[in-house]
Amino acid sequence: MLDNQDFSISRNQFPADFVWGAATAAYQVEGSVDVDGRTPSIWDVFSHTPGKTYQGQNGDIAGDHYRRYKEDVALMRQLGLDAYRFSVSWPRVLPEGRRGIVNHKGLDFYDKLVDELLANNIDPFVTLYHWDLPQVLQEKGGWKERATTEYFCELADVVTRRLGDRVKGWITLNEPWVSAVTGHITGEHAPGETDIIAGVRAGHHLMLAHGLALPVIRDNMTRPDAQVGITLSSTYVEPGNDSTEAKDLALLVDVISNRLFLEPLFKGQYPKELPDNFFLPMVPMEPGDLEIISRPVDFLGLNYYFRTLPLNVEDFSTYTIRQAKPPESQYTALGWEVYPRGLSELLNRVYKDYFQGPIYITENGAAYEDVLEETKEGPVVHDPERTAYLAQHIGAALDAIKEGVPLKGYFAWTLYDNFEWALGTNARFGLAYLDYPTQRRIIKDSGHWYSQFLKNKV
Ligand code: FCB
């Protein structure tokens, strides 16, 4: 099954307590969107709006994980994962968006999932918000409104009260940058707004929600080794060429893509490079906000996929930036440059400049055009590029550890192919192939490689 690829990397080279896992998100895998009291999220509404997603697809069924979670945990065990990162669907737990009604059937699902994981020696890492805001809250303004931060604390309280005795890792938010910018400025994601003021307000409120929820979560997480943190998107930025324009733009793109959230979190300020008269007046700042946002976390989660090589701005209002595409580089099916060294560079920089505590890579992976082949021995998917991608990035993670970064874990994105937001089923990132018509999960060659690696067999 395995390719004869030698990546000269083995699990033995990592610290014994390094956590190896895979990640998913509720709306991308669960399906069962209208059962047991769940109400629509902004992603249900967005994906059912014509023209918003690839071929008008939605997450109504996705990986049917809500019903097949036991099969999925068995798959994780077969792969040899130590940990599984998943997210909680807010409208499944709080159908009214806030505490008024707590939907016990929704909470029961996560309770059973956590127990199933622990029974299989897999540690749960739970993301409280991975983009699926209840639509009822969106109708009141969603993340543009400060009140949403209180409702998020209610969600955090209800979930951590129920699961806090068993969950090892709590992640407040997944990639607030994407929620704010892609959801409110470029409009490619739910709720599909295209207003820079909306984006800045949403970003600030997301960060505030994170800070406000921290003490709530800490009060309820009773597992002795439990920790709480946040997951940020990240990209390694270098100028696309030697021009002054590209160099200046690279600095700005780094400020916007990386520092916009790192600085408030770890320095209690917005980046000084953002033009005062442009950015700050849009921030719905109240006294004390930055102190709340910069409350200490136990760990930082970073998602890393690619390098960004800005050349020039095409349209700033939609944040469209032209990038260099070095011909010698490799690219994934989404045109993302494969650049493992960017991961070690970023980890070193974040450690040096922002956070000296534990860091986890909470997502890393690649989409390729996988083909399912039926053979006499059974179904197979040959995906040597993804194996190379994973091995090289795991190698970059090891470099960072050797250079002194306290990196504590790595989560591959993703367990199996799933509803890739606006790209629907058109971007396959899984360690296992999801055959949508039959819902079969078929471990790809890369999944077999990861599994062999985890079992110390490569
Ligand atoms: C990240 C998201 C995750 C998935 C991957 C490919 O930005 O957190 O849900 O879409 O990208």
Short mmCIF file of C-alpha atoms in Angstrom, two decimals, residues 6-18 20 391 394-395 397-399 401-402 407 449 453 456 458:
data_model
loop_
_atom_site.label_atom_id
_atom_site.label_comp_id
_atom_site.label_asym_id
_atom_site.label_seq_id
_atom_site.Cartn_x
_atom_site.Cartn_y
_atom_site.Cartn_z
CA ASP A 6 11.88 7.57 2.27
CA PHE A 7 11.46 10.83 4.11
CA SER A 8 14.09 10.05 6.76
CA ILE A 9 11.76 11.06 9.51
CA SER A 10 10.49 8.96 12.35
CA ARG A 11 8.31 9.49 15.35
CA ASN A 12 11.20 8.47 17.60
CA GLN A 13 12.89 11.77 16.80
CA PHE A 14 10.09 13.67 18.56
CA PRO A 15 9.63 14.04 22.32
CA ALA A 16 7.77 11.04 23.78
CA ASP A 17 4.83 13.17 24.93
CA PHE A 18 4.37 14.90 21.54
CA TRP A 20 -0.24 13.38 17.14
CA ALA A 391 6.29 14.22 5.79
CA ILE A 394 6.43 17.13 9.99
CA GLY A 395 10.14 17.45 9.18
CA ALA A 397 8.10 20.82 12.79
CA LEU A 398 11.04 18.72 13.96
CA ASP A 399 13.47 21.41 12.80
CA ILE A 401 11.77 21.69 17.98
CA LYS A 402 15.53 21.25 17.48
CA LEU A 407 6.09 22.56 19.94
CA TRP A 449 1.95 6.47 5.75
CA PHE A 453 4.81 6.82 11.06
CA ASN A 456 7.08 3.93 14.46
CA VAL A 458 8.76 4.28 8.96
#
